mmCIF file of C-alpha atoms in Angstrom:
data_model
loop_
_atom_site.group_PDB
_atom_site.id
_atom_site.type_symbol
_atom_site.label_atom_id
_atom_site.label_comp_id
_atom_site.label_asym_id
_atom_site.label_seq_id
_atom_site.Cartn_x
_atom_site.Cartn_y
_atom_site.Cartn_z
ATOM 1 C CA UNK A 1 0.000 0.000 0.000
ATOM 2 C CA UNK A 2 2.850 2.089 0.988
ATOM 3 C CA UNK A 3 4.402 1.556 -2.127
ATOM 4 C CA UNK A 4 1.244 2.510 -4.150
ATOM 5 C CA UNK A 5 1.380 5.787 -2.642
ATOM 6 C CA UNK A 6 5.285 6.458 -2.886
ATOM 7 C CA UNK A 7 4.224 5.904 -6.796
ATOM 8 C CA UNK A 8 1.442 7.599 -7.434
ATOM 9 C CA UNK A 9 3.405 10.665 -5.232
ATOM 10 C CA UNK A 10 6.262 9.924 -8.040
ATOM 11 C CA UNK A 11 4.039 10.453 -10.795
ATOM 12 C CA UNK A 12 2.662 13.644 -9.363
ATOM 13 C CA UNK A 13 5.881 15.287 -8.915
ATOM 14 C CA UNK A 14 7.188 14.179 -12.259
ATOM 15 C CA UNK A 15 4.182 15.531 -14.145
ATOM 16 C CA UNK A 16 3.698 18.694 -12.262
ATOM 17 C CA UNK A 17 7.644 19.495 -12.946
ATOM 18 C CA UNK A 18 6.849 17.994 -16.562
ATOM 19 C CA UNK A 19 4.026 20.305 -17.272
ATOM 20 C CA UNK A 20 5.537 23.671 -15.625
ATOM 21 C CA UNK A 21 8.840 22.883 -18.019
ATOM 22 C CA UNK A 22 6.639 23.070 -20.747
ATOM 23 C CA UNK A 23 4.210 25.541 -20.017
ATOM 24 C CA UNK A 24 5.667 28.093 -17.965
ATOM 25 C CA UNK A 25 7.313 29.968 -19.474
ATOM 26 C CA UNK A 26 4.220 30.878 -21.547
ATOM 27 C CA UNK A 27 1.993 31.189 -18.769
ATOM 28 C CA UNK A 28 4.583 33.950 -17.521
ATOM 29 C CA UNK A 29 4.221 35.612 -20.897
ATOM 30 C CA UNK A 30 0.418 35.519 -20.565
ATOM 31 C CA UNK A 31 0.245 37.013 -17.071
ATOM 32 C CA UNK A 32 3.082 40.136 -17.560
ATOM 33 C CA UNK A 33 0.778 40.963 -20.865
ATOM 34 C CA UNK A 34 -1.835 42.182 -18.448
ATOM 35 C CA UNK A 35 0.481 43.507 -15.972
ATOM 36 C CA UNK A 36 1.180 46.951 -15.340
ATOM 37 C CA UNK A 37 4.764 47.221 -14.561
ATOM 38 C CA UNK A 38 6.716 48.286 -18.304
ATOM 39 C CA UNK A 39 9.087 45.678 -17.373
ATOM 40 C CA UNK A 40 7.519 41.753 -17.904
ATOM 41 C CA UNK A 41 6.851 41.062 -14.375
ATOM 42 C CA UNK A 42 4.323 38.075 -13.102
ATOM 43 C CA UNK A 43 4.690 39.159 -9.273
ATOM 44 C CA UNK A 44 2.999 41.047 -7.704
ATOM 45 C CA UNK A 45 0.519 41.836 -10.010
ATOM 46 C CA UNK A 46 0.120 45.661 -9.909
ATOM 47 C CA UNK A 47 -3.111 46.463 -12.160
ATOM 48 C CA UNK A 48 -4.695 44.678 -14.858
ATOM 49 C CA UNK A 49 -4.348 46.680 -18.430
ATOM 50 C CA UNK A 50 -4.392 46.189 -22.178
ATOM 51 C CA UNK A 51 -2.168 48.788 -22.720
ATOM 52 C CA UNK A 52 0.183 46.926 -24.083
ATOM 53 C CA UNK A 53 -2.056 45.451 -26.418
ATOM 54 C CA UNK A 54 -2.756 49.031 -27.935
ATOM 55 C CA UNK A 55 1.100 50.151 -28.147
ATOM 56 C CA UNK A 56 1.513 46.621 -29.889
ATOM 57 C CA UNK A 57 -1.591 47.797 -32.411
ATOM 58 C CA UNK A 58 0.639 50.647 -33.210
ATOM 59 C CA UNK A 59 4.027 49.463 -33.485
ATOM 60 C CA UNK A 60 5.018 50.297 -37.358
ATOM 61 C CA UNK A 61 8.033 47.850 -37.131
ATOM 62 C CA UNK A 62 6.555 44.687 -35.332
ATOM 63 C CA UNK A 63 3.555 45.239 -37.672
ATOM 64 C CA UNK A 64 5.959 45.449 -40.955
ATOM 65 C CA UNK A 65 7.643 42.585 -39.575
ATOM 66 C CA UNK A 66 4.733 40.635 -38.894
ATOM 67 C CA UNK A 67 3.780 41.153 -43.018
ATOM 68 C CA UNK A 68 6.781 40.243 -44.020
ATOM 69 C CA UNK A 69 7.078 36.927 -41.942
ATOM 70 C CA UNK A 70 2.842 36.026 -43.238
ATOM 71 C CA UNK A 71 4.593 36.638 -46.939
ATOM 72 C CA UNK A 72 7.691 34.493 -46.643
ATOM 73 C CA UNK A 73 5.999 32.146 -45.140
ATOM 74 C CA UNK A 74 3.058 32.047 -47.818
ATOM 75 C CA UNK A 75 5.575 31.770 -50.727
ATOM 76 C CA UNK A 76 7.928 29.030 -48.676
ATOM 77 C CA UNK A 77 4.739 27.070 -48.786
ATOM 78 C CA UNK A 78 4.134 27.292 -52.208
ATOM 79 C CA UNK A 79 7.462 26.296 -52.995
ATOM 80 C CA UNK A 80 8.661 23.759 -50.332
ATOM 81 C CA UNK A 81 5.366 21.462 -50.379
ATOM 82 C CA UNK A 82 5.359 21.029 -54.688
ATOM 83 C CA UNK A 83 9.635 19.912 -54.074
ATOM 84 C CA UNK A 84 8.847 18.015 -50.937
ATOM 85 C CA UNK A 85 6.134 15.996 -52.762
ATOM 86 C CA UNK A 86 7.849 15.848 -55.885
ATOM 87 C CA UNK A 87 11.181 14.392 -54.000
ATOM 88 C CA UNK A 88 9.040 11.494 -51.826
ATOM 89 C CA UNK A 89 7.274 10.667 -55.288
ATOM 90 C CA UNK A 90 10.736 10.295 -56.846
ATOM 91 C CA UNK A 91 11.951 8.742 -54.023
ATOM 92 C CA UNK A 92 9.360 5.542 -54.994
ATOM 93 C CA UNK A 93 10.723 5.547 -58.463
ATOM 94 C CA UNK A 94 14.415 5.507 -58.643
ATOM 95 C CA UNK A 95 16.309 2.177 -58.202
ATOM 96 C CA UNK A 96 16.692 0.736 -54.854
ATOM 97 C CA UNK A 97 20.304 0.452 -54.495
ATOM 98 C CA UNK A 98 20.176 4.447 -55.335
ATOM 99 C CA UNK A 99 17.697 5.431 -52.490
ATOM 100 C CA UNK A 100 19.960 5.318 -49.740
ATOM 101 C CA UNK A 101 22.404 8.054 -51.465
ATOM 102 C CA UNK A 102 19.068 10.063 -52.780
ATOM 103 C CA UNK A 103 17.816 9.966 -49.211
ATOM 104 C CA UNK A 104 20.779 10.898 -47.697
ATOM 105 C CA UNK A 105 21.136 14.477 -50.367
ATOM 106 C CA UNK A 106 17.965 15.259 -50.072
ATOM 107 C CA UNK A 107 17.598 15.244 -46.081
ATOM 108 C CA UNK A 108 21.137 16.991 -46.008
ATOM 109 C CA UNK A 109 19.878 20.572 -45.920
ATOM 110 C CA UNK A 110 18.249 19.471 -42.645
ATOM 111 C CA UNK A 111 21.812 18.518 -40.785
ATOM 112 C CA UNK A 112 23.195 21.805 -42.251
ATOM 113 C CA UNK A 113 23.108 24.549 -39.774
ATOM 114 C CA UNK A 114 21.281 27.768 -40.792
ATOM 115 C CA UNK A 115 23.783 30.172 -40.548
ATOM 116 C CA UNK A 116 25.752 28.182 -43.071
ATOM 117 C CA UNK A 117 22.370 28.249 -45.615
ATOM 118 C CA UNK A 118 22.069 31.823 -44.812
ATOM 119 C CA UNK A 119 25.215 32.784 -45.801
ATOM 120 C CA UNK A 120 25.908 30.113 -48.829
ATOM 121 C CA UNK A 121 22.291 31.201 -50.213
ATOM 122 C CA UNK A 122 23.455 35.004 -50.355
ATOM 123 C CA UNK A 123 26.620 34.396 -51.829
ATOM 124 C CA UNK A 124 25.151 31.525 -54.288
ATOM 125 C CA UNK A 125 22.352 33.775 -55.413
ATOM 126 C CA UNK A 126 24.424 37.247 -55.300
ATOM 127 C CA UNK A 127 26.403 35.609 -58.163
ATOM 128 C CA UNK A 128 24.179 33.559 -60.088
ATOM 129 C CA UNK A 129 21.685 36.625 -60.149
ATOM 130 C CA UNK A 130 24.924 38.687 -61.192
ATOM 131 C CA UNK A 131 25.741 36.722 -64.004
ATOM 132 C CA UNK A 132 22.285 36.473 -65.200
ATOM 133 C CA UNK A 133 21.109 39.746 -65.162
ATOM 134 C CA UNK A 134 18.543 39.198 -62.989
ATOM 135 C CA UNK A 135 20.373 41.096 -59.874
ATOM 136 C CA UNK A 136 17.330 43.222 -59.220
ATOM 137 C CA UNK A 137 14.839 40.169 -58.885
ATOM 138 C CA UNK A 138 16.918 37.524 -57.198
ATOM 139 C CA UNK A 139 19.190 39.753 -54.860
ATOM 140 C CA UNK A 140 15.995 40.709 -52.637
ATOM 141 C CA UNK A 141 15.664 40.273 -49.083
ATOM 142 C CA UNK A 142 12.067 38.256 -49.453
ATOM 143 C CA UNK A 143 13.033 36.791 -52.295
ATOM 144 C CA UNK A 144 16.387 35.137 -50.635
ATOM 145 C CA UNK A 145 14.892 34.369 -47.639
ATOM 146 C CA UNK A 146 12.361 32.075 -49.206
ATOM 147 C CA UNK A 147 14.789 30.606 -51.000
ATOM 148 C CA UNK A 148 17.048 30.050 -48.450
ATOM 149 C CA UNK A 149 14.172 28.181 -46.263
ATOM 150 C CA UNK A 150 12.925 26.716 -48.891
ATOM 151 C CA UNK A 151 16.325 24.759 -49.479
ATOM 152 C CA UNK A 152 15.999 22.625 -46.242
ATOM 153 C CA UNK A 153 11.768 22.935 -44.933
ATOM 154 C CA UNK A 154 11.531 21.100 -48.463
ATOM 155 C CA UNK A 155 13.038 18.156 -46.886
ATOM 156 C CA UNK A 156 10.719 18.328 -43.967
ATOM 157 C CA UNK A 157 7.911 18.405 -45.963
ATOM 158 C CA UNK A 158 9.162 15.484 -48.373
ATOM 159 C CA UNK A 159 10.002 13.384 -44.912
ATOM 160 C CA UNK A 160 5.651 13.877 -44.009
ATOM 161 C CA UNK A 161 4.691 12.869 -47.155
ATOM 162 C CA UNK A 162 7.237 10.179 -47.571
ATOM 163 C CA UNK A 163 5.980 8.483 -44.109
ATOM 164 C CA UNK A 164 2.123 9.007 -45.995
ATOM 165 C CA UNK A 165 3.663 7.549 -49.322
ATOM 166 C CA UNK A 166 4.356 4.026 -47.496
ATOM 167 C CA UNK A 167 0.858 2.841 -46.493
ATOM 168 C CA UNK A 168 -0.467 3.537 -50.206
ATOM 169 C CA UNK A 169 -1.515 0.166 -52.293
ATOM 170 C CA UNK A 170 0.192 0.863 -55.702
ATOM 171 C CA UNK A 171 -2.362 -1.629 -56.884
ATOM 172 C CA UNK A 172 -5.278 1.603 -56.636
ATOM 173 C CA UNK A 173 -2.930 3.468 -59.316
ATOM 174 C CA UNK A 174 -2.919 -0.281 -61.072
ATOM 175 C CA UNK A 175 -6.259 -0.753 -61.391
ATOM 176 C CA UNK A 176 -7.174 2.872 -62.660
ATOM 177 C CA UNK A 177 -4.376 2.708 -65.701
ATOM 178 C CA UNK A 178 -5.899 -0.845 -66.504
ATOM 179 C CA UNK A 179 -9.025 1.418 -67.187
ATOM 180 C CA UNK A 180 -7.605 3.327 -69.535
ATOM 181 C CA UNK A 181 -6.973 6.035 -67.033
ATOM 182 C CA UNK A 182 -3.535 8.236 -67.721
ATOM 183 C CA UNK A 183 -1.052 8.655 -65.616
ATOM 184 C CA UNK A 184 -2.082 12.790 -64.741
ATOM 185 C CA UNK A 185 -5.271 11.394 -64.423
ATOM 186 C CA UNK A 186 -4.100 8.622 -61.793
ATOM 187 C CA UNK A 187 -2.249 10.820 -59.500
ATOM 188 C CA UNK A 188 -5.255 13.497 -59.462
ATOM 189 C CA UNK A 189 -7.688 11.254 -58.952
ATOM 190 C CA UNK A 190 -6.001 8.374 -56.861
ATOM 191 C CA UNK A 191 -2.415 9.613 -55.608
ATOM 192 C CA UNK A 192 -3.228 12.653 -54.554
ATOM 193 C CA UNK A 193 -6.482 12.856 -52.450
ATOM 194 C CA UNK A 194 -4.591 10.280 -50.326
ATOM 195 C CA UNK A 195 -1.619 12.003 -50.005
ATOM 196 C CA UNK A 196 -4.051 15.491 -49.155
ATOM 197 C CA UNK A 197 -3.576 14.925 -45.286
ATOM 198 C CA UNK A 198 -0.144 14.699 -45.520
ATOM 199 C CA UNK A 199 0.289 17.549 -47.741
ATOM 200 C CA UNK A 200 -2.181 19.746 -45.555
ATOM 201 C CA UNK A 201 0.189 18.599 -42.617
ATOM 202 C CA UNK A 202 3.588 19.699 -44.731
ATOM 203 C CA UNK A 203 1.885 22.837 -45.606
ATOM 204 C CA UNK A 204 1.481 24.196 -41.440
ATOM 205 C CA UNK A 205 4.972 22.356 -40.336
ATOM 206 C CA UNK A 206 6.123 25.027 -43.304
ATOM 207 C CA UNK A 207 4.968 28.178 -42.696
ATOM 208 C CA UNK A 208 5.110 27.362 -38.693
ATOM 209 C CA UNK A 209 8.884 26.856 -39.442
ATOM 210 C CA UNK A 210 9.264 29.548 -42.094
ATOM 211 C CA UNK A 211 7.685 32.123 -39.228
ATOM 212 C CA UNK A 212 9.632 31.484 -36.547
ATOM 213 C CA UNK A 213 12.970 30.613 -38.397
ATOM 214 C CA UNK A 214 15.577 33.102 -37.214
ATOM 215 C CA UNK A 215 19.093 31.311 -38.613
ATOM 216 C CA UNK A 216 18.842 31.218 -41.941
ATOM 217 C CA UNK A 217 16.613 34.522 -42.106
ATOM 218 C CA UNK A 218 19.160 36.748 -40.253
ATOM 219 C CA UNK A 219 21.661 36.508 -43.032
ATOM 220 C CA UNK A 220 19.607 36.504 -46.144
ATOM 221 C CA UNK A 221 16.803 39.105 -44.895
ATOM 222 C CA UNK A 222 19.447 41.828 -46.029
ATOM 223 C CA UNK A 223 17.993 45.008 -45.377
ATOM 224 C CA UNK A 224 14.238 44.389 -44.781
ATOM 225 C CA UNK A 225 13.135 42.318 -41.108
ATOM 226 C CA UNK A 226 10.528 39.565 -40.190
ATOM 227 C CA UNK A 227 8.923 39.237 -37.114
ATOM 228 C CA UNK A 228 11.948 37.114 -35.721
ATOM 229 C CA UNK A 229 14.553 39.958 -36.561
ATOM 230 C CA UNK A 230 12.705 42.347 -35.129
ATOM 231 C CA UNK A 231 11.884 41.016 -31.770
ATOM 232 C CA UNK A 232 15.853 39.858 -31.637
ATOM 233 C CA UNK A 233 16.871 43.315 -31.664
ATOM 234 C CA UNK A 234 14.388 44.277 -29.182
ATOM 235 C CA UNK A 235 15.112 41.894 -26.829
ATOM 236 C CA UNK A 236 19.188 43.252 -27.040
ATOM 237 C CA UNK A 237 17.697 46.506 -25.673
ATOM 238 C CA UNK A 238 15.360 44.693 -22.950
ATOM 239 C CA UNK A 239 12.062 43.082 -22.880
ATOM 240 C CA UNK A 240 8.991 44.978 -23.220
ATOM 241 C CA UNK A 241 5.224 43.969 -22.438
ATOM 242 C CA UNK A 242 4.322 44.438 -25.907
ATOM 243 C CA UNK A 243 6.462 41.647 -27.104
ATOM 244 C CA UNK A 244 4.816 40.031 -24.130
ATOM 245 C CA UNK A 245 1.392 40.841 -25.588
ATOM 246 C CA UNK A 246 2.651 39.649 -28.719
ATOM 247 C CA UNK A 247 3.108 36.412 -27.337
ATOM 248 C CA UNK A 248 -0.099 35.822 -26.516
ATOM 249 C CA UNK A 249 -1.870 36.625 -29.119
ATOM 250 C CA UNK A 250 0.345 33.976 -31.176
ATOM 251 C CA UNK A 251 -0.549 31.486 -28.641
ATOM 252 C CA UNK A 252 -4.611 31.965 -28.620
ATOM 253 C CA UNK A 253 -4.067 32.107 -32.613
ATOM 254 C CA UNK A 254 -2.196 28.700 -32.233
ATOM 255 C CA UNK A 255 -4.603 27.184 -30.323
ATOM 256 C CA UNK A 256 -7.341 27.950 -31.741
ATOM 257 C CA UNK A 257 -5.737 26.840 -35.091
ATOM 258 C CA UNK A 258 -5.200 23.319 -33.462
ATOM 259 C CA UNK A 259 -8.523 22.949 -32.194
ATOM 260 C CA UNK A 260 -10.028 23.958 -35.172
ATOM 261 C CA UNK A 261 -7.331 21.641 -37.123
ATOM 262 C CA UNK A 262 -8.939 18.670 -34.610
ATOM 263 C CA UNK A 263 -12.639 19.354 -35.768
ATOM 264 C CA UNK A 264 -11.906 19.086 -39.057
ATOM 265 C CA UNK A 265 -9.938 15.885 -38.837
ATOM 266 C CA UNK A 266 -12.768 14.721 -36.811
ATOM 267 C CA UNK A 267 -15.567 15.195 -39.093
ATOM 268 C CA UNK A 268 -12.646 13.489 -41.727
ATOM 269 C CA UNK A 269 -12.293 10.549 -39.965
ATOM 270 C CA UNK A 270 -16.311 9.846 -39.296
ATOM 271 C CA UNK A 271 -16.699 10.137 -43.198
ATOM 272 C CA UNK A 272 -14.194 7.934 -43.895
ATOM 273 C CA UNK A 273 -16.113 5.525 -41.321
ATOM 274 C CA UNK A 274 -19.561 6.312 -42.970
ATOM 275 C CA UNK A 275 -18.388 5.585 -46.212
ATOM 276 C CA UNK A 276 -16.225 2.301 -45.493
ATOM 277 C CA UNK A 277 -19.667 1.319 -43.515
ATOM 278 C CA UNK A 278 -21.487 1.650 -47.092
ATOM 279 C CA UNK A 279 -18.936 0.242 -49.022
ATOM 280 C CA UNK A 280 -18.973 -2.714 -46.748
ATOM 281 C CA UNK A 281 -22.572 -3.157 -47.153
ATOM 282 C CA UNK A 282 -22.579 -2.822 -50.654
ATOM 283 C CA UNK A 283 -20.290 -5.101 -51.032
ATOM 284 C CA UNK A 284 -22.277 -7.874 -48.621
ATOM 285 C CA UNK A 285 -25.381 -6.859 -51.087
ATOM 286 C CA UNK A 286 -23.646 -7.923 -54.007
ATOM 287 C CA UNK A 287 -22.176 -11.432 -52.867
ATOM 288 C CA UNK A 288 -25.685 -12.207 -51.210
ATOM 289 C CA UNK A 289 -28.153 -13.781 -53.922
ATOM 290 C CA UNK A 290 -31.318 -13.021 -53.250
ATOM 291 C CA UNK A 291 -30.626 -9.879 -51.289
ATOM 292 C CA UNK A 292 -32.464 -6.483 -52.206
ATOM 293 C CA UNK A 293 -29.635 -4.277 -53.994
ATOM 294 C CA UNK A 294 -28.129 -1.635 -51.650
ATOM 295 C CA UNK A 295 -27.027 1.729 -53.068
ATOM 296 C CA UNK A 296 -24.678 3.509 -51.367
ATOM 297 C CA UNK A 297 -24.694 6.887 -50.370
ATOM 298 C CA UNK A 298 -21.667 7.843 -52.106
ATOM 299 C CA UNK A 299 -22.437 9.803 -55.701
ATOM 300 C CA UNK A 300 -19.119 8.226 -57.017
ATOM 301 C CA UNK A 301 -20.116 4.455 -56.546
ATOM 302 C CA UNK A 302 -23.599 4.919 -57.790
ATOM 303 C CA UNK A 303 -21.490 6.202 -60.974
ATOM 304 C CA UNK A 304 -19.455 3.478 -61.274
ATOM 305 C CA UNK A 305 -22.765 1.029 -61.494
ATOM 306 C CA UNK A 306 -24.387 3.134 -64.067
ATOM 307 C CA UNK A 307 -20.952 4.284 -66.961
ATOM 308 C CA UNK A 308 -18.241 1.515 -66.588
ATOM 309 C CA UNK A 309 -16.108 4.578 -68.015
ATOM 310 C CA UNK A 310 -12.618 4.960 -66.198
ATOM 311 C CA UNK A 311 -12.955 8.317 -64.726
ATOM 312 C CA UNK A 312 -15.690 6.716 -62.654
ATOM 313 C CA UNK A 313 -13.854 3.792 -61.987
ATOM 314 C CA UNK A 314 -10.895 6.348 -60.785
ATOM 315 C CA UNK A 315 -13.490 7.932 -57.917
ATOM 316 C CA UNK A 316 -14.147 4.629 -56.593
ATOM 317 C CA UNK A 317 -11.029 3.166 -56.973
ATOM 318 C CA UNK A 318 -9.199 6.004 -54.535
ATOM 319 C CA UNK A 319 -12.258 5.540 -51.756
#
């Protein structure tokens, strides 16, 4: 009994400590938003205010870097998830003997420290925009940075998709070019919606990273600054309850975003149930002589029955 208690007292400890490690330092950012003192300060509590809140509504340069950070991070999207997926498809069709030495260049950006990206992506693109002409497109601040993050959140992204890529049957892709189906239309139809969580999933791990990456943007940001840059240079000169207010709004925005992000997948994952359910039945229907014809819910199947064509059979084949 003794010993029951000494564990469960164990446990306590260990999860209290576990959770305060974790959270709080955010719940001290939380509390000094609302506190009065213009130094961050939990204890005591001297006044509750949203002052802070206000000067952070009209800081110029957190606000400027805030838009630039949303606008790297937009375009990093756009180009790290198309490479990422492109690199995990490839990654399926070279030889076997090769994938251990594609593998290994591909995930080699991520072992590479950012400082060294920073600086090799500057001096990489300072020339190769030099040479081409193009030194008023290329050499810009934005226009580096993305590319700089790009080079290495690509492999991130390719890693989700890659660990998506393994639990899909080739024989669905199979079965739809047997139709007559063509290979664009196979991976719209077939590859593609089942690869759509994983590429929703490499699309937030990439602009999470691209927003809060300070490394690699310190050196190829040049002469403009993202949210990162910004607060780094304030924090030199001492911490302020506005970047305190700042926090928090970031954290309710994350939050929310998760819990919103769980709804969804939610609702996802009862669909999927609903329609496996009818498929299943369906499929009972058929094999049972005898048995009145079920039609299932799902427009696509119903399809199938009534045009043997292979764009139907692609729907049904990727459910």
């Amino acid at each position: 009994m003794k010993s029951a208690m000494l564990n469960r007292f164990i446990v306590a400890v260990y999860m209290v400590s576990f959770f305060t490690f974790l959270l709080g330092p955010l719940a001290v950012m939380v509390v000094s938003a609302f506190n009065t003192p213009a130094y961050p300060q939990v204890w005591p509590i001297e006044g509750l205010t949203l002052e802070w809140f206000q000067r952070l509504a009209s800081d110029a340069e957190i606000l400027e870097g805030l838009r630039t950070s949303v606008i790297i991070g937009i375009f990093v999207v756009l180009v790290s998830v198309p490479v990422g997926l492109a690199g995990a498809i490839c990654m399926t069709q070279i030889f076997r003997s090769a994938r251990s030495f594609y593998y290994f260049v591909v995930v080699a950006p991520v072992l590479t420290p950012g400082i060294v990206i920073g600086i090799s992506t500057v001096v990489f693109w300072r020339d190769f925009s030099g040479l081409a002409g193009l030194r008023g497109l290329m050499y810009d601040g934005i226009v580096l940075t993305v590319l700089g993050q790009s080079s290495f959140i690509s492999s991130y992204c390719m890693l989700i998709i890659m660990a998506r890529l393994q639990r899909f049957e080739s024989a669905q892709e199979e079965a739809a070019l047997d139709l007559g189906a063509s290979f664009p239309q196979a991976f719209r139809h077939i590859l593609l919606p089942f690869l759509r969580p994983a590429i929703l999933s490499a699309a937030v791990l990439a602009f999470l990273t691209s927003f809060e990456n300070y490394n690699t943007t310190t050196f190829s940001i040049l002469a403009d600054k993202t949210l990162t840059t910004v607060l780094a240079g304030r924090v030199r000169l001492g911490s302020s309850p506005v970047i305190s207010a700042l926090a928090t709004i970031i954290v309710v925005l994350t939050l929310v975003a998760a819990l919103v992000y769980e709804l969804f997948k939610r609702r996802e994952d009862r669909r999927n149930a609903r329609r496996k359910k009818t498929a299943m039945a369906a499929e009972d229907a058929e094999l049972t002589p005898g048995s009145p014809r079920l039609v299932p819910e799902s427009t696509n199947t119903t399809s199938l029955r009534s045009s043997p064509s292979p764009r139907n059979a692609i729907h049904v084949s990727s459910r």
